[in-house]
């Protein structure tokens, strides 16, 4: 065989490989018309053209673009409506705004996407079925939705230490949110655990309140950016301890009194007396509810196509911290949310679901739309005298919700709390207490974190939850008090 023939042969081989790769790409790139067939929507109700899971910057920007494209958009706001940005104060790197508060970014984005038709519901998707189309979404409040596209923007949850005392004193000195809880630590000594930008930020958020703030870093250096580390030096009440690991959170049964520290450089164990522990040790992507329905990276983030926001399932997209281990910035999440919103609209067009089709479904009232419940007026008390009369002397079991206006999660829990108060009228009494107006009650019941829910029966405090509850959880909580009543 001469060299010319060899070259001709290998040339043909390359051409064949190229053609077969084109054929593969074309077949792969095309939507499977049997699975994604709009005929399947015949007779179906509760249809959501673009379902968005999560209401941080990624979810809200996706909602804006989906809504502007003229499609029905439903946002399941999740357990932390507005996402982690609602727990920050000043943001200096939101493009186009020299300074803006985190909650205001969310408020503006929500208003903007609602203006374009996005429909919000205070509910959380707890199970999905992506094996067939339309995709099935099952929510905590018992809704079952038929989604034509899904955008997963569920963010990431703060990481915990996993040491003794951490859970026991959760909400009684241990927290992950300085912006939420700093005012409770006026004149106290506290620690912030972690060496990243969040730890630096939390320490600075605590500075106007706490007397002494010690940042505990397990290595001999901080991972935080230079600008943040330089800024820390401007605060005389903030100091940094290196090479220390927290081994235990200690308390006196009511609240935190100290942390047991191990110095990994000189092998010494000490106890530091403090009354607040602020965790800032990173986050874990919120993918548990997917139950392997999407491919994840080795670190547990949702795996994306390299050029778009598409996941391993066609028609399901993702944006924000749940699929971004690298940037984790509100601005980046917003951009990716926009891309995901556009990807969803491209997909709908591709499968032949257009404005005309949607108009027809709307006319037949087969699109899902959440209608806000009218808010029921919940009794509010602020003084110990009212507390005694309406809570301790009540003949019914009582659930007391401690909230504050500056706490976004508390404010988001008030509408479901009101709805449950209405449902249980005459069986369980639901009462709210404004933490800023009720110092005596807060002190008497050691409430150091909001939202906090305390249950009372026959004048006794019988249960305590320091977390945001969904409507379903509130109903279960109220029902559990009635069950005990019958027994
Ligand atoms: P990071 O992952 O950056 O930092 C986590 C820190 O916690 C690290 O110092 C890590 O230590 C430490 N840590 C982890 N596990 C433990 C443990 N079990 N015990 C003790 N320490 C532990 O998370 P952040 O939340 O700080 O930041 C996330 C992203 O958000 C970053 O990209 C950051 O830049 C950004 N961000 C930006 C802000 C801003 O610009 N204003 C504000 C806040 C966050 P080690 O270093 O040893 O691994």
Coordinates of C-alpha atoms and ligand atoms in Angstrom, one line a residue:
X1 CA 0.0 0.0 0.0
X2 CA 1.6 3.3 -1.0
X3 CA 1.5 6.5 1.0
X4 CA -1.2 8.0 -1.3
X5 CA -3.6 5.1 -0.5
X6 CA -2.9 5.3 3.2
X7 CA -3.7 9.1 3.2
X8 CA -6.8 8.5 1.2
X9 CA -7.9 5.7 3.6
X10 CA -7.3 7.7 6.7
X11 CA -9.0 10.7 5.1
X12 CA -12.2 8.6 4.4
X13 CA -12.1 7.3 8.0
X14 CA -11.9 10.8 9.4
X15 CA -14.8 11.8 7.1
X16 CA -16.9 8.9 8.3
X17 CA -16.2 9.6 11.9
X18 CA -17.1 13.3 11.4
X19 CA -20.4 12.4 9.6
X20 CA -21.4 9.9 12.3
X21 CA -20.6 12.4 15.1
X22 CA -22.8 14.9 13.2
X23 CA -25.6 12.4 13.0
X24 CA -25.2 11.6 16.8
X25 CA -25.2 15.3 17.7
X26 CA -28.3 15.9 15.5
X27 CA -30.2 13.0 17.0
X28 CA -29.1 13.9 20.5
X29 CA -29.8 17.6 20.1
X30 CA -33.3 17.0 18.8
X31 CA -36.2 16.8 21.2
X32 CA -37.7 13.3 21.6
X33 CA -41.1 13.9 20.0
X34 CA -42.7 10.9 21.5
X35 CA -41.8 12.0 25.1
X36 CA -42.4 15.7 24.7
X37 CA -45.6 15.6 22.7
X38 CA -48.0 18.5 23.4
X39 CA -50.9 16.1 22.6
X40 CA -50.3 14.7 26.0
X41 CA -51.7 17.9 27.5
X42 CA -55.2 17.0 26.4
X43 CA -57.6 16.8 29.4
X44 CA -54.7 17.6 31.8
X45 CA -55.1 20.2 34.6
X46 CA -52.7 22.0 36.9
X47 CA -50.4 22.7 34.0
X48 CA -47.4 25.0 34.6
X49 CA -45.5 26.0 31.5
X50 CA -42.4 27.2 33.5
X51 CA -42.1 25.9 37.1
X52 CA -39.4 27.6 39.1
X53 CA -38.2 26.0 42.3
X54 CA -36.7 28.6 44.6
X55 CA -37.0 32.4 44.9
X56 CA -33.5 33.7 45.2
X57 CA -32.0 35.9 42.5
X58 CA -31.6 32.9 40.1
X59 CA -35.3 31.9 40.4
X60 CA -36.6 35.4 40.2
X61 CA -34.6 36.3 37.1
X62 CA -35.7 33.1 35.4
X63 CA -39.3 34.1 36.3
X64 CA -38.8 37.6 34.8
X65 CA -37.6 36.2 31.5
X66 CA -40.2 33.4 31.4
X67 CA -42.9 35.9 32.1
X68 CA -41.7 38.4 29.6
X69 CA -41.8 35.7 26.9
X70 CA -45.5 35.4 27.6
X71 CA -45.5 32.0 29.3
X72 CA -47.2 31.1 32.6
X73 CA -44.6 31.0 35.3
X74 CA -45.2 29.6 38.8
X75 CA -42.5 30.1 41.5
X76 CA -42.5 27.7 44.5
X77 CA -40.8 30.0 46.9
X78 CA -39.3 27.3 49.1
X79 CA -38.5 27.1 52.8
X80 CA -36.5 30.3 52.7
X81 CA -38.4 32.7 50.5
X82 CA -36.1 35.1 48.7
X83 CA -33.1 32.9 49.5
X84 CA -29.9 33.6 51.4
X85 CA -29.8 37.2 50.2
X86 CA -32.7 38.0 52.5
X87 CA -30.3 37.4 55.4
X88 CA -27.6 39.9 54.3
X89 CA -27.4 43.6 54.8
X90 CA -25.4 45.9 52.6
X91 CA -24.4 44.5 49.2
X92 CA -21.7 46.5 47.4
X93 CA -21.2 44.3 44.3
X94 CA -24.7 44.2 42.8
X95 CA -24.1 45.6 39.3
X96 CA -25.4 49.1 38.7
X97 CA -26.0 49.8 42.3
X98 CA -23.2 51.4 44.4
X99 CA -24.9 50.1 47.6
X100 CA -28.1 48.2 48.1
X101 CA -29.5 46.0 50.9
X102 CA -29.9 42.2 50.1
X103 CA -33.6 42.1 50.9
X104 CA -34.2 45.1 48.7
X105 CA -32.6 43.3 45.7
X106 CA -35.1 40.4 46.3
X107 CA -38.0 42.8 46.8
X108 CA -37.2 44.6 43.5
X109 CA -36.7 41.4 41.5
X110 CA -39.9 39.9 42.9
X111 CA -41.9 43.0 42.0
X112 CA -40.4 43.1 38.5
X113 CA -41.1 39.4 37.8
X114 CA -44.7 39.7 39.3
X115 CA -45.3 42.6 36.9
X116 CA -44.6 40.2 34.0
X117 CA -47.1 37.7 35.4
X118 CA -45.0 35.4 37.6
X119 CA -47.2 33.7 40.1
X120 CA -45.7 33.1 43.6
X121 CA -46.7 30.4 46.0
X122 CA -45.4 29.9 49.6
X123 CA -44.9 26.2 49.1
X124 CA -41.9 23.8 48.6
X125 CA -41.5 21.1 46.0
X126 CA -40.6 18.0 48.0
X127 CA -40.6 15.3 45.3
X128 CA -40.3 15.2 41.5
X129 CA -40.9 12.7 38.8
X130 CA -38.9 13.5 35.6
X131 CA -39.2 10.1 34.1
X132 CA -42.1 11.1 31.8
X133 CA -43.4 14.4 30.4
X134 CA -45.1 16.6 31.5
X135 CA -42.9 16.5 34.6
X136 CA -44.6 15.9 37.9
X137 CA -44.0 18.1 40.9
X138 CA -45.3 17.2 44.4
X139 CA -45.4 20.0 47.0
X140 CA -45.4 20.0 50.8
X141 CA -48.9 21.4 50.9
X142 CA -50.1 18.5 48.8
X143 CA -50.2 20.1 45.3
X144 CA -49.5 18.0 42.3
X145 CA -48.4 20.0 39.3
X146 CA -47.8 19.1 35.6
X147 CA -44.7 21.1 34.6
X148 CA -43.7 21.6 30.9
X149 CA -40.3 22.9 31.9
X150 CA -38.7 23.1 35.4
X151 CA -36.0 25.4 36.6
X152 CA -34.3 24.2 39.7
X153 CA -32.9 27.2 41.6
X154 CA -33.1 25.8 45.2
X155 CA -29.8 27.3 46.4
X156 CA -27.6 25.9 49.1
X157 CA -28.0 25.5 52.9
X158 CA -25.5 26.5 55.5
X159 CA -23.2 23.7 56.7
X160 CA -23.1 22.6 60.4
X161 CA -20.2 21.5 62.6
X162 CA -21.8 18.3 63.9
X163 CA -20.3 18.7 67.4
X164 CA -22.1 18.1 70.7
X165 CA -24.3 20.9 71.9
X166 CA -24.7 22.5 68.4
X167 CA -28.2 21.2 67.8
X168 CA -29.2 21.3 71.5
X169 CA -28.5 25.0 71.7
X170 CA -29.8 25.8 68.2
X171 CA -31.7 29.1 68.4
X172 CA -30.5 29.5 72.0
X173 CA -27.1 30.9 71.2
X174 CA -26.2 28.9 68.0
X175 CA -27.1 30.4 64.7
X176 CA -26.0 30.8 61.1
X177 CA -27.4 34.3 60.5
X178 CA -25.8 37.3 62.1
X179 CA -28.0 39.7 60.3
X180 CA -31.1 38.0 61.8
X181 CA -29.8 37.6 65.3
X182 CA -27.1 40.2 66.0
X183 CA -29.5 42.5 67.9
X184 CA -29.9 39.7 70.5
X185 CA -26.2 39.9 71.4
X186 CA -26.0 43.5 72.6
X187 CA -22.9 43.8 74.9
X188 CA -22.1 40.1 74.7
X189 CA -19.0 38.1 73.7
X190 CA -19.5 35.9 70.7
X191 CA -17.6 33.7 68.3
X192 CA -17.9 33.4 64.5
X193 CA -16.6 30.1 63.1
X194 CA -15.0 29.9 59.6
X195 CA -12.3 31.6 57.6
X196 CA -14.2 32.7 54.4
X197 CA -15.8 35.9 53.3
X198 CA -19.0 34.9 55.1
X199 CA -17.2 34.7 58.5
X200 CA -15.7 38.1 57.9
X201 CA -19.1 39.5 56.9
X202 CA -20.9 38.0 59.9
X203 CA -18.3 39.4 62.3
X204 CA -18.8 42.9 60.8
X205 CA -22.6 42.5 61.0
X206 CA -22.2 41.7 64.7
X207 CA -19.8 44.6 65.4
X208 CA -22.5 47.3 66.1
X209 CA -24.0 45.0 68.8
X210 CA -21.6 42.5 70.4
X211 CA -18.9 43.6 72.8
X212 CA -16.2 41.2 71.6
X213 CA -16.2 39.1 68.5
X214 CA -13.6 36.3 67.9
X215 CA -13.4 34.6 64.5
X216 CA -12.2 31.0 65.0
X217 CA -10.3 29.7 62.0
X218 CA -9.2 26.0 61.8
X219 CA -6.1 26.7 59.6
X220 CA -3.3 29.1 60.1
X221 CA -4.8 31.6 57.5
X222 CA -8.2 32.9 56.4
X223 CA -9.6 32.0 53.0
X224 CA -11.5 35.4 52.9
X225 CA -10.6 37.9 50.2
X226 CA -7.8 40.4 51.0
X227 CA -10.3 43.3 51.0
X228 CA -12.5 41.6 53.6
X229 CA -9.5 40.7 55.8
X230 CA -8.3 44.3 55.6
X231 CA -11.7 45.6 56.5
X232 CA -11.8 43.4 59.6
X233 CA -8.7 45.2 61.0
X234 CA -10.8 48.4 61.2
X235 CA -12.9 46.9 64.0
X236 CA -11.2 46.9 67.4
X237 CA -13.8 44.6 68.8
X238 CA -13.0 41.9 66.2
X239 CA -10.1 39.5 66.6
X240 CA -9.0 36.3 64.8
X241 CA -7.8 33.1 66.4
X242 CA -6.0 30.7 64.1
X243 CA -5.5 26.9 64.3
X244 CA -8.6 26.4 66.5
X245 CA -11.3 23.8 66.1
X246 CA -14.6 23.9 68.0
X247 CA -15.2 20.5 69.7
X248 CA -18.3 21.3 71.7
X249 CA -20.9 24.0 72.3
X250 CA -21.6 24.2 76.1
X251 CA -24.6 25.7 77.9
X252 CA -26.5 25.9 81.1
X253 CA -29.6 24.1 79.7
X254 CA -31.2 27.4 78.8
X255 CA -28.6 29.0 76.6
X256 CA -25.0 28.8 75.3
X257 CA -22.3 29.6 77.9
X258 CA -19.1 28.7 76.0
X259 CA -17.2 26.7 73.4
X260 CA -14.6 24.0 74.0
X261 CA -11.7 24.7 71.7
X262 CA -8.8 22.5 70.5
X263 CA -5.7 24.2 69.3
X264 CA -4.3 21.9 66.6
X265 CA -0.9 23.7 66.7
X266 CA 0.0 23.3 70.4
X267 CA -2.4 20.4 71.1
X268 CA -4.2 22.3 73.9
X269 CA -7.9 22.2 74.8
X270 CA -9.5 25.2 76.4
X271 CA -13.0 26.6 77.1
X272 CA -13.9 30.1 75.9
X273 CA -16.9 31.6 77.7
X274 CA -19.2 33.3 75.2
X275 CA -23.0 33.5 74.7
X276 CA -23.3 33.3 70.9
X277 CA -21.9 31.0 68.2
X278 CA -22.3 32.1 64.6
X279 CA -21.5 29.4 62.0
X280 CA -20.1 30.5 58.7
X281 CA -18.5 27.4 57.4
X282 CA -19.9 27.1 53.9
X283 CA -23.0 25.6 52.3
X284 CA -24.4 22.4 50.9
X285 CA -26.4 22.4 47.6
X286 CA -30.1 21.7 48.1
X287 CA -30.7 18.7 45.9
X288 CA -32.0 16.1 48.4
X289 CA -35.6 16.4 47.1
X290 CA -34.4 15.4 43.6
X291 CA -33.7 11.8 44.8
X292 CA -31.2 11.2 41.9
X293 CA -33.7 12.5 39.2
X294 CA -30.8 14.6 37.9
X295 CA -27.1 13.9 37.5
X296 CA -25.0 15.6 40.1
X297 CA -21.3 16.5 40.1
X298 CA -19.0 14.7 42.5
X299 CA -19.4 17.6 45.0
X300 CA -23.2 17.2 44.9
X301 CA -24.1 20.2 42.6
X302 CA -26.5 19.8 39.7
X303 CA -24.4 18.9 36.6
X304 CA -25.1 21.3 33.7
X305 CA -24.5 21.1 30.0
X306 CA -21.3 23.1 29.3
X307 CA -22.9 25.9 27.3
X308 CA -26.5 26.2 28.6
X309 CA -28.4 25.8 31.9
X310 CA -29.8 22.4 30.8
X311 CA -29.5 19.5 33.2
X312 CA -29.2 15.8 32.4
X313 CA -33.0 15.8 31.7
X314 CA -34.2 17.7 28.6
X315 CA -36.7 20.4 29.6
X316 CA -35.2 20.7 33.2
X317 CA -32.8 23.5 33.8
X318 CA -30.9 24.8 36.8
X319 CA -29.4 28.1 38.0
X320 CA -27.8 29.7 41.1
X321 CA -25.9 28.1 44.0
X322 CA -27.5 24.7 43.6
X323 CA -25.5 24.2 40.3
X324 CA -22.6 26.6 40.9
X325 CA -19.8 25.6 43.1
X326 CA -17.4 28.2 41.6
X327 CA -18.9 31.7 41.8
X328 CA -21.7 31.7 44.4
X329 CA -22.5 35.4 43.8
X330 CA -26.0 37.0 43.5
X331 CA -25.0 38.7 40.2
X332 CA -23.8 35.4 38.7
X333 CA -26.9 33.6 39.9
X334 CA -29.1 36.2 38.3
X335 CA -27.3 35.9 35.0
X336 CA -27.6 32.1 35.1
X337 CA -31.3 32.6 36.1
X338 CA -31.8 34.7 33.0
X339 CA -30.1 32.1 30.8
X340 CA -32.3 29.3 32.4
X341 CA -35.5 31.4 31.7
X342 CA -34.4 31.8 28.1
X343 CA -33.5 28.1 27.8
X344 CA -37.0 27.2 29.1
X345 CA -38.7 29.4 26.5
X346 CA -36.5 28.0 23.7
X347 CA -37.5 24.5 24.7
X348 CA -41.2 25.3 24.8
X349 CA -41.0 26.8 21.3
X350 CA -39.0 23.8 20.1
X351 CA -41.7 21.3 21.2
X352 CA -44.4 23.4 19.6
X353 CA -45.9 24.9 22.8
X354 CA -46.5 28.5 21.8
X355 CA -48.5 31.5 22.9
X356 CA -51.6 30.3 20.9
X357 CA -51.5 27.0 22.7
X358 CA -51.1 28.6 26.0
X359 CA -54.0 31.0 25.3
X360 CA -56.2 27.9 24.7
X361 CA -55.2 26.3 28.0
X362 CA -55.8 29.6 29.8
X363 CA -59.3 29.8 28.3
X364 CA -60.1 26.3 29.5
X365 CA -58.7 27.2 33.0
X366 CA -56.3 24.3 32.8
X367 CA -53.2 26.3 33.8
X368 CA -52.3 26.2 37.5
X369 CA -52.5 29.5 39.3
X370 CA -52.1 30.0 43.0
X371 CA -54.6 32.4 44.5
X372 CA -53.5 34.1 47.7
X373 CA -55.5 33.3 50.7
X374 CA -57.1 36.2 52.6
X375 CA -55.0 36.9 55.6
X376 CA -56.8 36.1 58.8
X377 CA -56.2 38.5 61.7
X378 CA -54.0 36.7 64.3
X379 CA -54.1 38.0 67.9
X380 CA -50.9 39.8 68.8
X381 CA -49.7 40.3 72.3
X382 CA -46.7 42.1 73.7
X383 CA -46.9 42.3 77.5
X384 CA -46.4 39.6 80.2
X385 CA -49.9 40.4 81.5
X386 CA -51.5 39.6 78.1
X387 CA -49.3 36.5 77.9
X388 CA -50.6 35.2 81.2
X389 CA -54.2 35.9 80.3
X390 CA -54.3 34.6 76.7
X391 CA -51.6 31.9 76.8
X392 CA -51.0 30.5 80.2
X393 CA -54.7 30.7 81.2
X394 CA -56.1 29.5 77.9
X395 CA -58.3 26.4 77.9
X396 CA -57.1 25.6 74.4
X397 CA -53.6 24.5 73.5
X398 CA -51.7 27.6 72.3
X399 CA -49.0 28.1 69.7
X400 CA -47.0 31.3 70.0
X401 CA -45.0 32.6 67.0
X402 CA -42.2 35.0 67.9
X403 CA -41.4 37.2 64.9
X404 CA -39.7 40.4 64.0
X405 CA -40.3 42.8 61.1
X406 CA -36.6 42.9 60.2
X407 CA -36.5 39.1 59.8
X408 CA -37.7 38.2 56.3
X409 CA -38.3 34.5 57.1
X410 CA -40.5 35.5 60.0
X411 CA -42.5 37.8 57.7
X412 CA -42.9 35.0 55.1
X413 CA -44.2 32.6 57.8
X414 CA -47.0 35.0 58.9
X415 CA -49.4 34.3 56.0
X416 CA -49.3 30.5 56.5
X417 CA -49.5 31.0 60.3
X418 CA -52.6 33.1 59.7
X419 CA -54.2 30.5 57.5
X420 CA -53.6 27.8 60.1
X421 CA -54.9 30.0 62.8
X422 CA -58.2 30.3 60.8
X423 CA -58.4 26.6 60.1
X424 CA -57.9 25.7 63.8
X425 CA -60.1 28.4 65.3
X426 CA -61.8 27.1 68.4
X427 CA -59.5 24.1 68.7
X428 CA -55.9 25.5 68.9
X429 CA -55.2 29.2 69.7
X430 CA -52.5 30.7 67.5
X431 CA -50.9 33.9 68.8
X432 CA -48.0 36.1 67.6
X433 CA -45.5 38.1 69.6
X434 CA -43.4 40.9 68.0
X435 CA -39.9 40.3 69.4
X436 CA -39.0 44.0 69.3
X437 CA -42.0 44.9 71.5
X438 CA -41.9 42.1 74.0
X439 CA -38.6 42.2 75.9
X440 CA -40.1 40.6 79.1
X441 CA -41.7 37.7 77.3
X442 CA -38.5 37.1 75.2
X443 CA -36.4 37.0 78.4
X444 CA -38.8 34.9 80.4
X445 CA -38.9 32.1 77.7
X446 CA -35.2 32.5 76.6
X447 CA -36.1 33.3 73.0
X448 CA -32.9 34.5 71.3
X449 CA -33.7 33.7 67.7
X450 CA -36.7 34.4 65.5
X451 CA -38.8 32.9 64.1
X452 CA -39.5 30.7 67.2
X453 CA -42.6 28.7 67.9
X454 CA -43.5 27.7 71.4
X455 CA -46.5 25.5 72.3
X456 CA -48.3 25.8 75.7
X457 CA -50.9 23.6 77.4
X458 CA -52.4 24.2 80.8
X459 CA -50.0 27.0 81.4
X460 CA -46.9 24.8 80.6
X461 CA -44.5 25.3 77.8
X462 CA -44.6 21.8 76.2
X463 CA -42.7 22.3 72.8
X464 CA -40.3 24.6 71.1
X465 CA -39.2 25.0 67.5
X466 CA -36.6 27.5 66.4
X467 CA -37.1 27.4 62.6
X468 CA -39.3 28.5 59.8
X469 CA -42.3 26.1 59.4
X470 CA -44.3 25.5 56.2
X471 CA -48.0 25.4 56.3
X472 CA -48.0 21.6 56.3
X473 CA -45.6 21.5 59.3
X474 CA -47.7 24.1 61.1
X475 CA -50.8 22.0 60.5
X476 CA -49.0 18.8 61.8
X477 CA -47.8 20.8 64.8
X478 CA -51.3 22.0 65.7
X479 CA -52.8 18.5 65.1
X480 CA -50.1 16.9 67.4
X481 CA -51.4 19.2 70.2
X482 CA -55.0 18.0 69.6
X483 CA -53.9 14.3 69.5
X484 CA -52.2 14.7 72.9
X485 CA -55.4 16.5 74.1
X486 CA -57.5 13.4 73.2
X487 CA -55.1 11.0 74.9
Ligands
LIG1 P1 -16.2 29.2 52.0 O1 -16.4 27.9 51.5 O2 -15.5 30.2 51.2 O3 -15.5 29.2 53.4 C1 -15.9 28.3 54.4 C2 -14.9 28.4 55.6 O4 -15.4 27.6 56.6 C3 -13.5 28.0 55.2 O5 -12.6 28.9 55.9 C4 -13.4 26.6 55.8 O6 -12.1 26.3 56.3 C5 -14.3 26.7 57.0 N1 -14.8 25.5 57.4 C6 -15.5 24.5 56.7 N2 -15.9 23.5 57.5 C7 -15.4 23.8 58.7 C8 -15.5 23.1 60.0 N3 -16.1 21.9 60.1 N4 -14.9 23.6 61.0 C9 -14.3 24.8 60.9 N5 -14.2 25.6 59.8 C10 -14.8 25.0 58.7 O7 -17.7 29.7 52.3 P2 -18.3 31.2 52.5 O8 -19.6 31.0 52.9 O9 -17.4 32.0 53.4 O10 -18.2 31.8 51.1 C11 -18.9 31.2 50.0 C12 -18.7 32.1 48.7 O11 -19.5 33.3 48.9 C13 -17.3 32.5 48.5 O12 -17.1 32.5 47.1 C14 -17.2 33.9 49.0 O13 -16.2 34.7 48.3 C15 -18.6 34.4 48.7 N6 -19.0 35.5 49.6 C16 -18.8 36.8 49.3 C17 -19.1 37.8 50.1 C18 -18.8 39.2 49.7 O14 -18.1 39.4 48.7 N7 -19.3 40.2 50.4 C19 -19.7 37.6 51.4 C20 -19.9 36.2 51.7 C21 -19.6 35.2 50.9 P3 -10.9 25.9 55.3 O15 -10.5 27.2 54.7 O16 -10.0 25.3 56.3 O17 -11.5 24.9 54.3

